[in-house]
Structures are given as structure tokens and as C-alpha cells.
mmCIF file of C-alpha atoms in Angstrom:
data_model
loop_
_atom_site.group_PDB
_atom_site.id
_atom_site.type_symbol
_atom_site.label_atom_id
_atom_site.label_comp_id
_atom_site.label_asym_id
_atom_site.label_seq_id
_atom_site.Cartn_x
_atom_site.Cartn_y
_atom_site.Cartn_z
ATOM 1 C CA MET A 218 -25.153 -11.164 12.313
ATOM 2 C CA ALA A 219 -28.285 -10.478 10.306
ATOM 3 C CA GLY A 220 -28.910 -7.296 8.398
ATOM 4 C CA THR A 221 -27.520 -5.320 5.493
ATOM 5 C CA MET A 222 -24.589 -2.981 4.988
ATOM 6 C CA ARG A 223 -23.599 -0.223 2.596
ATOM 7 C CA ALA A 224 -20.832 -1.144 0.161
ATOM 8 C CA MET A 225 -19.199 0.283 -2.946
ATOM 9 C CA VAL A 226 -19.219 -2.463 -5.565
ATOM 10 C CA LEU A 227 -17.316 -2.968 -8.824
ATOM 11 C CA HIS A 228 -19.350 -4.858 -11.439
ATOM 12 C CA ALA A 229 -17.078 -4.431 -14.465
ATOM 13 C CA PRO A 230 -13.624 -2.910 -15.025
ATOM 14 C CA GLY A 231 -13.719 0.666 -16.230
ATOM 15 C CA GLN A 232 -17.105 1.363 -14.666
ATOM 16 C CA PRO A 233 -17.726 3.484 -11.558
ATOM 17 C CA LEU A 234 -18.330 1.707 -8.281
ATOM 18 C CA ARG A 235 -21.990 1.417 -7.299
ATOM 19 C CA GLU A 236 -23.275 2.113 -3.807
ATOM 20 C CA GLU A 237 -25.391 -0.886 -2.801
ATOM 21 C CA HIS A 238 -26.908 -2.566 0.227
ATOM 22 C CA LEU A 239 -25.543 -6.078 0.678
ATOM 23 C CA PRO A 240 -26.104 -8.732 3.337
ATOM 24 C CA ILE A 241 -23.620 -8.502 6.201
ATOM 25 C CA PRO A 242 -21.287 -11.473 5.605
ATOM 26 C CA GLU A 243 -20.971 -14.365 8.019
ATOM 27 C CA PRO A 244 -17.456 -15.336 9.157
ATOM 28 C CA GLY A 245 -16.154 -18.831 8.476
ATOM 29 C CA PRO A 246 -14.547 -20.913 11.235
ATOM 30 C CA GLU A 247 -11.123 -19.268 10.774
ATOM 31 C CA GLN A 248 -12.396 -15.794 9.892
ATOM 32 C CA VAL A 249 -13.575 -12.768 11.809
ATOM 33 C CA LEU A 250 -16.449 -10.450 11.023
ATOM 34 C CA LEU A 251 -15.130 -6.883 11.125
ATOM 35 C CA LYS A 252 -16.827 -3.513 11.414
ATOM 36 C CA VAL A 253 -14.851 -1.224 9.103
ATOM 37 C CA HIS A 254 -13.886 2.216 10.429
ATOM 38 C CA ALA A 255 -11.535 3.350 7.658
ATOM 39 C CA CYS A 256 -10.046 2.032 4.433
ATOM 40 C CA ALA A 257 -7.284 3.777 2.525
ATOM 41 C CA VAL A 258 -7.514 4.008 -1.256
ATOM 42 C CA CYS A 259 -4.465 2.514 -2.937
ATOM 43 C CA ARG A 260 -3.092 2.740 -6.456
ATOM 44 C CA THR A 261 -3.670 -1.026 -6.633
ATOM 45 C CA ASP A 262 -7.402 -0.337 -6.175
ATOM 46 C CA LEU A 263 -7.095 1.971 -9.155
ATOM 47 C CA HIS A 264 -5.411 -0.780 -11.204
ATOM 48 C CA VAL A 265 -8.288 -3.133 -10.306
ATOM 49 C CA VAL A 266 -11.051 -0.660 -11.086
ATOM 50 C CA ASP A 267 -9.402 0.475 -14.325
ATOM 51 C CA GLY A 268 -8.901 -3.117 -15.511
ATOM 52 C CA GLU A 269 -5.097 -3.153 -15.436
ATOM 53 C CA LEU A 270 -5.228 -6.078 -13.011
ATOM 54 C CA THR A 271 -7.350 -8.348 -15.088
ATOM 55 C CA GLN A 272 -8.727 -11.184 -12.946
ATOM 56 C CA PRO A 273 -10.679 -9.773 -9.997
ATOM 57 C CA LYS A 274 -13.681 -11.630 -8.710
ATOM 58 C CA LEU A 275 -16.817 -9.839 -9.860
ATOM 59 C CA PRO A 276 -18.860 -8.309 -8.420
ATOM 60 C CA LEU A 277 -16.193 -7.056 -6.022
ATOM 61 C CA VAL A 278 -15.959 -4.822 -2.982
ATOM 62 C CA PRO A 279 -12.476 -3.248 -3.357
ATOM 63 C CA GLY A 280 -10.221 -1.989 -0.592
ATOM 64 C CA HIS A 281 -7.257 -3.581 1.193
ATOM 65 C CA GLU A 282 -5.966 -1.022 3.700
ATOM 66 C CA ILE A 283 -8.587 -1.754 6.312
ATOM 67 C CA VAL A 284 -8.897 -0.563 9.902
ATOM 68 C CA ALA A 285 -11.713 -2.301 11.738
ATOM 69 C CA THR A 286 -12.836 -3.848 14.993
ATOM 70 C CA VAL A 287 -13.712 -7.480 15.532
ATOM 71 C CA VAL A 288 -17.453 -8.096 15.825
ATOM 72 C CA THR A 289 -17.684 -11.890 15.689
ATOM 73 C CA PRO A 290 -14.761 -14.334 15.629
ATOM 74 C CA GLY A 291 -15.163 -17.694 13.902
ATOM 75 C CA GLU A 292 -15.364 -20.798 16.039
ATOM 76 C CA ARG A 293 -11.699 -21.750 15.543
ATOM 77 C CA VAL A 294 -10.296 -18.225 16.024
ATOM 78 C CA ARG A 295 -8.207 -17.611 19.109
ATOM 79 C CA GLY A 296 -6.805 -14.326 20.377
ATOM 80 C CA LEU A 297 -9.098 -11.941 18.502
ATOM 81 C CA VAL A 298 -11.986 -11.078 20.779
ATOM 82 C CA PRO A 299 -14.866 -8.720 19.992
ATOM 83 C CA GLY A 300 -13.733 -5.112 20.148
ATOM 84 C CA THR A 301 -10.115 -5.783 19.123
ATOM 85 C CA ARG A 302 -8.948 -3.171 16.609
ATOM 86 C CA VAL A 303 -7.035 -4.664 13.691
ATOM 87 C CA GLY A 304 -5.613 -3.813 10.290
ATOM 88 C CA VAL A 305 -6.117 -5.992 7.211
ATOM 89 C CA PRO A 306 -3.642 -5.815 4.284
ATOM 90 C CA TRP A 307 -3.533 -6.853 0.613
ATOM 91 C CA LEU A 308 -2.410 -10.426 1.307
ATOM 92 C CA GLY A 309 -5.583 -11.942 2.701
ATOM 93 C CA TRP A 310 -4.979 -15.696 2.644
ATOM 94 C CA SER A 311 -2.210 -18.212 1.988
ATOM 95 C CA CYS A 312 -2.317 -21.988 1.934
ATOM 96 C CA GLY A 313 0.354 -22.604 4.581
ATOM 97 C CA GLN A 314 1.444 -25.758 2.729
ATOM 98 C CA CYS A 315 3.344 -24.832 -0.436
ATOM 99 C CA ARG A 316 7.127 -24.469 -0.522
ATOM 100 C CA PHE A 317 6.865 -20.706 -0.285
ATOM 101 C CA CYS A 318 4.605 -20.758 2.763
ATOM 102 C CA ARG A 319 6.854 -23.325 4.458
ATOM 103 C CA SER A 320 9.906 -21.099 3.926
ATOM 104 C CA GLU A 321 8.351 -17.896 5.359
ATOM 105 C CA ARG A 322 7.656 -16.528 1.874
ATOM 106 C CA GLU A 323 3.877 -16.697 2.045
ATOM 107 C CA ASN A 324 3.735 -13.553 -0.098
ATOM 108 C CA LEU A 325 4.686 -15.866 -2.996
ATOM 109 C CA CYS A 326 2.126 -18.575 -2.108
ATOM 110 C CA ASP A 327 1.003 -20.534 -5.168
ATOM 111 C CA THR A 328 -2.690 -20.064 -4.302
ATOM 112 C CA ALA A 329 -2.632 -16.772 -2.385
ATOM 113 C CA ARG A 330 -5.788 -14.679 -2.260
ATOM 114 C CA PHE A 331 -5.814 -10.928 -2.010
ATOM 115 C CA THR A 332 -8.096 -8.553 -0.163
ATOM 116 C CA GLY A 333 -10.134 -6.361 -2.464
ATOM 117 C CA TYR A 334 -9.276 -8.550 -5.469
ATOM 118 C CA ASP A 335 -9.998 -12.241 -4.802
ATOM 119 C CA LEU A 336 -11.775 -11.433 -1.536
ATOM 120 C CA ASP A 337 -14.234 -8.645 -0.805
ATOM 121 C CA GLY A 338 -12.472 -5.778 0.911
ATOM 122 C CA GLY A 339 -13.001 -2.673 2.970
ATOM 123 C CA PHE A 340 -15.068 -0.314 0.815
ATOM 124 C CA ALA A 341 -18.010 -1.430 2.957
ATOM 125 C CA GLU A 342 -19.351 -1.096 6.475
ATOM 126 C CA TYR A 343 -18.476 -4.718 7.292
ATOM 127 C CA THR A 344 -16.150 -7.348 5.898
ATOM 128 C CA VAL A 345 -14.765 -10.761 6.825
ATOM 129 C CA ALA A 346 -11.076 -11.624 6.928
ATOM 130 C CA ASP A 347 -8.825 -14.571 7.713
ATOM 131 C CA ALA A 348 -7.818 -14.155 11.358
ATOM 132 C CA ARG A 349 -4.176 -14.968 10.476
ATOM 133 C CA PHE A 350 -4.006 -11.794 8.408
ATOM 134 C CA CYS A 351 -5.540 -9.416 10.953
ATOM 135 C CA PHE A 352 -2.944 -7.382 12.858
ATOM 136 C CA PRO A 353 -3.499 -5.455 16.092
ATOM 137 C CA LEU A 354 -2.744 -1.780 15.523
ATOM 138 C CA PRO A 355 -0.751 0.669 17.642
ATOM 139 C CA SER A 356 -3.114 2.614 19.883
ATOM 140 C CA SER A 357 -1.341 5.901 19.083
ATOM 141 C CA TYR A 358 -2.929 6.017 15.612
ATOM 142 C CA ARG A 359 -6.477 7.082 14.937
ATOM 143 C CA ASP A 360 -8.377 4.972 12.431
ATOM 144 C CA VAL A 361 -7.844 7.203 9.393
ATOM 145 C CA GLU A 362 -4.158 7.645 10.264
ATOM 146 C CA ALA A 363 -3.575 3.897 10.583
ATOM 147 C CA ALA A 364 -5.245 2.872 7.306
ATOM 148 C CA PRO A 365 -2.363 3.865 4.955
ATOM 149 C CA LEU A 366 0.057 1.835 7.064
ATOM 150 C CA MET A 367 -1.624 -1.377 5.874
ATOM 151 C CA CYS A 368 -0.349 -1.189 2.278
ATOM 152 C CA ALA A 369 1.477 2.046 1.528
ATOM 153 C CA GLY A 370 3.433 1.517 4.730
ATOM 154 C CA LEU A 371 3.895 -2.241 4.509
ATOM 155 C CA ILE A 372 4.887 -2.413 0.846
ATOM 156 C CA GLY A 373 7.210 0.526 1.320
ATOM 157 C CA PHE A 374 8.798 -1.180 4.319
ATOM 158 C CA ARG A 375 9.337 -4.443 2.427
ATOM 159 C CA SER A 376 10.742 -2.503 -0.526
ATOM 160 C CA LEU A 377 13.181 -0.766 1.807
ATOM 161 C CA ARG A 378 14.352 -4.104 3.135
ATOM 162 C CA MET A 379 14.937 -5.295 -0.432
ATOM 163 C CA ALA A 380 16.871 -2.110 -1.239
ATOM 164 C CA GLY A 381 19.653 -2.933 1.208
ATOM 165 C CA GLU A 382 21.296 -0.660 3.749
ATOM 166 C CA GLY A 383 22.925 1.965 1.531
ATOM 167 C CA PRO A 384 22.694 5.515 2.878
ATOM 168 C CA ARG A 385 21.598 7.249 -0.378
ATOM 169 C CA LEU A 386 18.046 6.309 -1.331
ATOM 170 C CA GLY A 387 15.932 7.512 -4.261
ATOM 171 C CA LEU A 388 12.119 7.371 -4.226
ATOM 172 C CA TYR A 389 10.387 7.591 -7.619
ATOM 173 C CA GLY A 390 6.764 8.660 -7.219
ATOM 174 C CA PHE A 391 6.036 10.653 -4.086
ATOM 175 C CA GLY A 392 2.606 9.431 -3.064
ATOM 176 C CA ALA A 393 1.177 7.491 -0.148
ATOM 177 C CA ALA A 394 3.981 4.930 0.150
ATOM 178 C CA ALA A 395 6.855 7.383 -0.305
ATOM 179 C CA HIS A 396 5.511 9.886 2.218
ATOM 180 C CA ILE A 397 5.583 7.113 4.837
ATOM 181 C CA LEU A 398 8.819 5.493 3.753
ATOM 182 C CA ILE A 399 10.847 8.708 3.779
ATOM 183 C CA GLN A 400 10.138 8.978 7.495
ATOM 184 C CA VAL A 401 11.410 5.444 8.122
ATOM 185 C CA ALA A 402 14.499 6.014 5.950
ATOM 186 C CA ARG A 403 15.387 9.249 7.725
ATOM 187 C CA HIS A 404 14.906 7.490 11.077
ATOM 188 C CA GLN A 405 17.531 5.018 9.870
ATOM 189 C CA GLY A 406 19.903 7.865 9.033
ATOM 190 C CA ARG A 407 19.602 7.717 5.243
ATOM 191 C CA LYS A 408 19.569 10.611 2.783
ATOM 192 C CA VAL A 409 16.471 10.565 0.587
ATOM 193 C CA TYR A 410 16.185 11.916 -2.959
ATOM 194 C CA ALA A 411 12.607 12.332 -4.221
ATOM 195 C CA PHE A 412 11.564 12.059 -7.875
ATOM 196 C CA THR A 413 8.139 13.242 -9.049
ATOM 197 C CA ARG A 414 6.370 13.868 -12.327
ATOM 198 C CA LYS A 415 8.052 16.607 -14.335
ATOM 199 C CA GLY A 416 6.865 19.966 -13.090
ATOM 200 C CA ASP A 417 5.173 18.654 -9.929
ATOM 201 C CA VAL A 418 6.343 21.548 -7.790
ATOM 202 C CA GLU A 419 3.843 20.794 -5.009
ATOM 203 C CA GLY A 420 4.935 17.148 -4.741
ATOM 204 C CA GLN A 421 8.586 18.163 -4.640
ATOM 205 C CA ALA A 422 7.875 20.713 -1.912
ATOM 206 C CA PHE A 423 6.012 18.046 0.072
ATOM 207 C CA ALA A 424 9.031 15.730 -0.187
ATOM 208 C CA ARG A 425 11.341 18.473 1.058
ATOM 209 C CA GLU A 426 8.951 19.177 3.951
ATOM 210 C CA LEU A 427 9.382 15.553 4.996
ATOM 211 C CA GLY A 428 13.154 15.752 4.847
ATOM 212 C CA ALA A 429 14.247 14.933 1.300
ATOM 213 C CA VAL A 430 17.723 16.385 0.698
ATOM 214 C CA TRP A 431 16.812 16.879 -2.979
ATOM 215 C CA ALA A 432 13.602 16.724 -4.999
ATOM 216 C CA GLY A 433 13.195 16.949 -8.747
ATOM 217 C CA GLY A 434 11.572 15.466 -11.819
ATOM 218 C CA SER A 435 11.939 11.778 -12.616
ATOM 219 C CA GLU A 436 13.745 12.701 -15.842
ATOM 220 C CA GLN A 437 16.559 14.292 -13.844
ATOM 221 C CA LEU A 438 19.664 12.749 -12.333
ATOM 222 C CA PRO A 439 20.257 13.318 -8.621
ATOM 223 C CA PRO A 440 23.233 15.441 -7.535
ATOM 224 C CA GLU A 441 25.117 12.312 -6.452
ATOM 225 C CA PRO A 442 24.805 8.597 -7.324
ATOM 226 C CA LEU A 443 22.307 6.577 -5.298
ATOM 227 C CA ASP A 444 22.899 3.328 -3.459
ATOM 228 C CA ALA A 445 19.325 2.228 -4.156
ATOM 229 C CA ALA A 446 16.131 3.456 -5.752
ATOM 230 C CA ILE A 447 12.561 2.368 -5.072
ATOM 231 C CA LEU A 448 9.947 2.841 -7.788
ATOM 232 C CA PHE A 449 6.380 3.444 -6.610
ATOM 233 C CA ALA A 450 5.208 5.097 -9.828
ATOM 234 C CA PRO A 451 3.894 2.353 -12.188
ATOM 235 C CA VAL A 452 5.946 3.612 -15.130
ATOM 236 C CA GLY A 453 8.268 1.103 -16.799
ATOM 237 C CA ALA A 454 10.427 3.837 -18.336
ATOM 238 C CA LEU A 455 11.582 4.726 -14.824
ATOM 239 C CA VAL A 456 13.540 1.453 -14.549
ATOM 240 C CA PRO A 457 16.353 2.473 -16.928
ATOM 241 C CA ALA A 458 16.174 6.020 -15.529
ATOM 242 C CA ALA A 459 16.731 4.686 -12.009
ATOM 243 C CA LEU A 460 19.518 2.380 -13.190
ATOM 244 C CA ARG A 461 21.317 5.439 -14.541
ATOM 245 C CA ALA A 462 20.869 7.142 -11.170
ATOM 246 C CA VAL A 463 22.264 4.352 -8.985
ATOM 247 C CA ASP A 464 25.937 3.764 -8.340
ATOM 248 C CA LYS A 465 27.890 0.583 -9.110
ATOM 249 C CA GLY A 466 26.341 -2.322 -7.218
ATOM 250 C CA GLY A 467 23.155 -0.298 -6.744
ATOM 251 C CA VAL A 468 19.674 -1.792 -6.432
ATOM 252 C CA VAL A 469 16.493 -0.718 -8.215
ATOM 253 C CA VAL A 470 13.355 -2.031 -6.494
ATOM 254 C CA CYS A 471 10.006 -2.032 -8.294
ATOM 255 C CA GLY A 472 7.511 -1.669 -5.464
ATOM 256 C CA GLY A 473 4.199 -1.892 -7.325
ATOM 257 C CA ILE A 474 2.052 -4.830 -8.362
ATOM 258 C CA HIS A 475 1.497 -3.371 -11.844
ATOM 259 C CA MET A 476 3.792 -1.413 -14.134
ATOM 260 C CA SER A 477 3.751 -0.389 -17.765
ATOM 261 C CA ASP A 478 6.220 -2.166 -20.045
ATOM 262 C CA ILE A 479 9.900 -1.571 -19.376
ATOM 263 C CA PRO A 480 11.540 -0.233 -22.548
ATOM 264 C CA ALA A 481 14.741 -1.681 -23.967
ATOM 265 C CA PHE A 482 17.911 -0.161 -22.558
ATOM 266 C CA PRO A 483 21.634 -0.693 -23.150
ATOM 267 C CA TYR A 484 23.398 -3.298 -21.053
ATOM 268 C CA LEU A 485 25.831 -0.614 -19.933
ATOM 269 C CA VAL A 486 23.284 0.892 -17.507
ATOM 270 C CA LEU A 487 22.818 -2.509 -15.830
ATOM 271 C CA TRP A 488 26.479 -3.480 -15.859
ATOM 272 C CA GLU A 489 28.770 -3.101 -12.833
ATOM 273 C CA GLU A 490 26.585 -5.364 -10.700
ATOM 274 C CA ARG A 491 23.491 -3.221 -10.616
ATOM 275 C CA VAL A 492 20.341 -5.136 -9.683
ATOM 276 C CA VAL A 493 16.676 -4.803 -10.664
ATOM 277 C CA ARG A 494 14.127 -6.640 -8.533
ATOM 278 C CA SER A 495 10.429 -6.592 -7.740
ATOM 279 C CA VAL A 496 8.560 -6.756 -4.466
ATOM 280 C CA ALA A 497 5.485 -8.969 -4.215
ATOM 281 C CA ASN A 498 2.964 -8.240 -1.513
ATOM 282 C CA LEU A 499 4.099 -8.723 2.097
ATOM 283 C CA THR A 500 4.561 -11.355 4.763
ATOM 284 C CA ARG A 501 3.013 -11.433 8.211
ATOM 285 C CA LEU A 502 6.466 -10.825 9.665
ATOM 286 C CA ASP A 503 6.703 -7.602 7.637
ATOM 287 C CA ALA A 504 3.431 -6.468 9.200
ATOM 288 C CA VAL A 505 4.479 -7.327 12.741
ATOM 289 C CA ASP A 506 7.868 -5.620 12.366
ATOM 290 C CA PHE A 507 6.561 -2.492 10.639
ATOM 291 C CA LEU A 508 3.628 -1.948 12.999
ATOM 292 C CA ALA A 509 6.067 -2.153 15.909
ATOM 293 C CA LEU A 510 8.474 0.298 14.241
ATOM 294 C CA ALA A 511 5.968 2.895 13.004
ATOM 295 C CA PRO A 512 5.118 4.444 16.399
ATOM 296 C CA ARG A 513 8.802 4.517 17.366
ATOM 297 C CA VAL A 514 9.812 6.628 14.342
ATOM 298 C CA PRO A 515 7.090 7.969 14.738
ATOM 299 C CA VAL A 516 5.540 7.676 11.274
ATOM 300 C CA ARG A 517 2.905 10.351 10.673
ATOM 301 C CA THR A 518 0.456 9.871 7.826
ATOM 302 C CA GLU A 519 -1.101 12.764 5.971
ATOM 303 C CA VAL A 520 -4.550 11.902 4.709
ATOM 304 C CA GLN A 521 -7.411 13.262 2.659
ATOM 305 C CA ARG A 522 -10.651 11.876 4.022
ATOM 306 C CA PHE A 523 -13.647 10.904 1.898
ATOM 307 C CA PRO A 524 -16.980 9.402 2.973
ATOM 308 C CA LEU A 525 -17.716 5.880 1.757
ATOM 309 C CA ALA A 526 -20.173 7.124 -0.871
ATOM 310 C CA SER A 527 -17.394 9.250 -2.407
ATOM 311 C CA ALA A 528 -15.110 6.302 -3.209
ATOM 312 C CA ASN A 529 -15.273 7.133 -6.925
ATOM 313 C CA GLU A 530 -14.221 10.702 -6.153
ATOM 314 C CA ALA A 531 -11.273 9.398 -4.132
ATOM 315 C CA LEU A 532 -10.215 7.104 -6.987
ATOM 316 C CA ARG A 533 -10.488 9.971 -9.459
ATOM 317 C CA ALA A 534 -8.368 12.242 -7.255
ATOM 318 C CA LEU A 535 -5.729 9.506 -7.038
ATOM 319 C CA ARG A 536 -5.830 8.900 -10.797
ATOM 320 C CA GLU A 537 -5.348 12.610 -11.476
ATOM 321 C CA GLY A 538 -2.509 13.020 -8.984
ATOM 322 C CA ARG A 539 -4.497 15.298 -6.667
ATOM 323 C CA VAL A 540 -3.860 13.404 -3.427
ATOM 324 C CA ARG A 541 -1.224 14.700 -1.032
ATOM 325 C CA GLY A 542 -0.277 11.749 1.153
ATOM 326 C CA ALA A 543 -3.026 9.119 1.166
ATOM 327 C CA ALA A 544 -6.749 9.091 0.365
ATOM 328 C CA VAL A 545 -8.821 7.369 3.045
ATOM 329 C CA LEU A 546 -12.479 6.398 3.170
ATOM 330 C CA ASP A 547 -13.739 7.383 6.618
ATOM 331 C CA LEU A 548 -16.703 5.229 7.661
ATOM 332 C CA THR A 549 -17.106 6.791 11.092
ATOM 333 C CA GLY A 550 -19.298 9.536 9.670
ATOM 334 C CA THR A 551 -16.957 12.334 10.729
ATOM 335 C CA GLY A 552 -14.910 12.695 7.543
ATOM 336 C CA GLU A 553 -15.470 15.309 4.892
ATOM 337 C CA SER A 554 -14.467 14.926 1.260
ATOM 338 C CA LEU A 555 -11.072 16.422 0.494
ATOM 339 C CA HIS A 556 -10.437 17.419 4.115
ATOM 340 C CA ARG A 557 -6.685 17.336 4.709
ATOM 341 C CA GLU A 558 -5.368 16.252 8.035
ATOM 342 C CA ARG A 559 -1.863 15.844 9.333
ATOM 343 C CA PRO A 560 -1.307 14.619 12.885
ATOM 344 C CA ALA A 561 0.789 16.757 15.171
#
């Protein structure tokens, strides 16, 4: 497909994205060319742009929570015809041959490539993606509503699986992922305790609106011990704080790809069979299972829409903690910067 497209491009970490006109990419034999309708803005994008994830391809089109329709499938692609609406997540390619791929742990693939990091992503009018990592989306979600499901939703869902089945769940950092995950956890009958930055009264009220039985600052202990805690805030000091909050045998799951250093802490807070573990990316099975579950809950995403040209504004709002729910770039031309929308 000849022609050019608008894209927001990162040329060096720490610099603002530049709006540019680039050639529309051509899909390879196992790829699809996609017309992007929406792309959520993730904290991982912030880590890339700010240089905390240190090895992106440059120049780079960020963005890995993509909602798009198939324009042109590659010659070896089957099952994705033009017009099919799909979501594209962070994990954009795996080799299929290493021991991790062969054991259904492709999220740990030795040579994995990631959308919006190793591969150009969705902060553009068009992108290409490996057909294996394009997932049909539930029709009940509009484009901007579906975009946060592709990372905030998927990573939260995998983190919840890693947290076990205990009924008392703590969520540290109440942003895009937590506002989705609390709905899934409540659907499963769990009690959710929300932890925010100290003094974040608005975030705590938001958590209570979504059904948290308690909300407070991350420096506080919950009113009862937790069975598990999931950390979405990239703050290493929250690991020992969460360990103190979980009961014997409790699990602390670090859900982010980047975190500041974890400070030293006494063995006593880990003792009694408490567990600390990380979550890396997602598998295709996670995507299939979560996208089937989300409309049954039903998960409702709250979004702030920004036009493509305002990607830097969206990143700044996320960096400053001014996003309620998820920030989404709306490429349909109908979104307005900072417009809040919550589906009925």
C-alpha cells in the first residue's frame, strides 16, 4: 500500500516524540498491515521514552495497546481477512523454537521482540504486526474502550493468575491495570484493598467506586492481612511494604517490566513461606482467555482520550499521575484531549 502516514516518533530517550510523515509499511509474509484506530498509552511507553528501558530500536514508533483493522494480510497469513478488527499487545514476536516457546512460555522466549520497543508500534496511523499476535476483539467494546485491555488488562490478568486464588487481594498503584483488574477480582468473589500514593484522595475514591473494600496510602497496612498483593507501581520500596501486608504463605507479584531498586529488608518479613515473584509479558493463551472473560464480567474501561498529535501530552499526564483509568490515543478523529469517558 503506497503512501505516507502520520506517526509520533522517538529519536532519543528523554526527548519529546516528533510528529512525522513516514512511508506506510509493507507487511511481510507472516504479517498483517493494520489501520490503527486507537492505542492506549502505557507506563511501559513512559519507561521507554524516559530511557528507563535502555535498548529500544531508534528511531521508534512507540505504542503496544493497539486496536486496528486488517488492511492487507501477508501471503502466508490465514484467518485474518481485510476488515477484521484485532488487538496487538506488548509481546509482538517469539521464535517458536526455544525451550520456553515449546513449553507454552513464549513470554520468556530467548529472542522475543516487543511492540513499541523492538518493533514499531501503534502511535501511528498504520502499523504491521505478526499475525500470530493479533487477537480478534469482543464486538461489545468500542475501539478506545478495547485499547487498555491489550496491556493493562492482559498483564493484570496474568498477574492475578500468578497471585493464586486467595480471597483477600491488595493492589498497589491504582492506574490503568488496577482499574481493570479490580473488576475481574470482584467478579471472582475476592475482596480488594487498594493502595495509592500517600494523599491521593481522588485515586482512593476511584478505587472505592469500583468496589474496593478499603483504600489508603501505600505506606499503610490494610485492616486485615492479605492473601496476595500485586504491585503495578514501579517502586521497589513497595516490595517489603507488601510483604508486611500479606499473611503467612502470601504472594507478592511485581506486575511491571521496570521497577526501581528493591531496598534491603529483614528476612523476617519474607519468612513463613511468603513469596515474591515477577510477571513477564503475556502468552497468547492469556490473551485468548482474558478477551473471552472481559465481556462476561463485564470489564468497563474508563479512558481519557487524546488525539495522536497529543501523545506527548498523554505521556506527561501519565507521568504526573493525572490519568484516571487509562490514557488512549484516538486516531478516529473524534477524540478530544482530556475528555473522560466511562461506558455505561
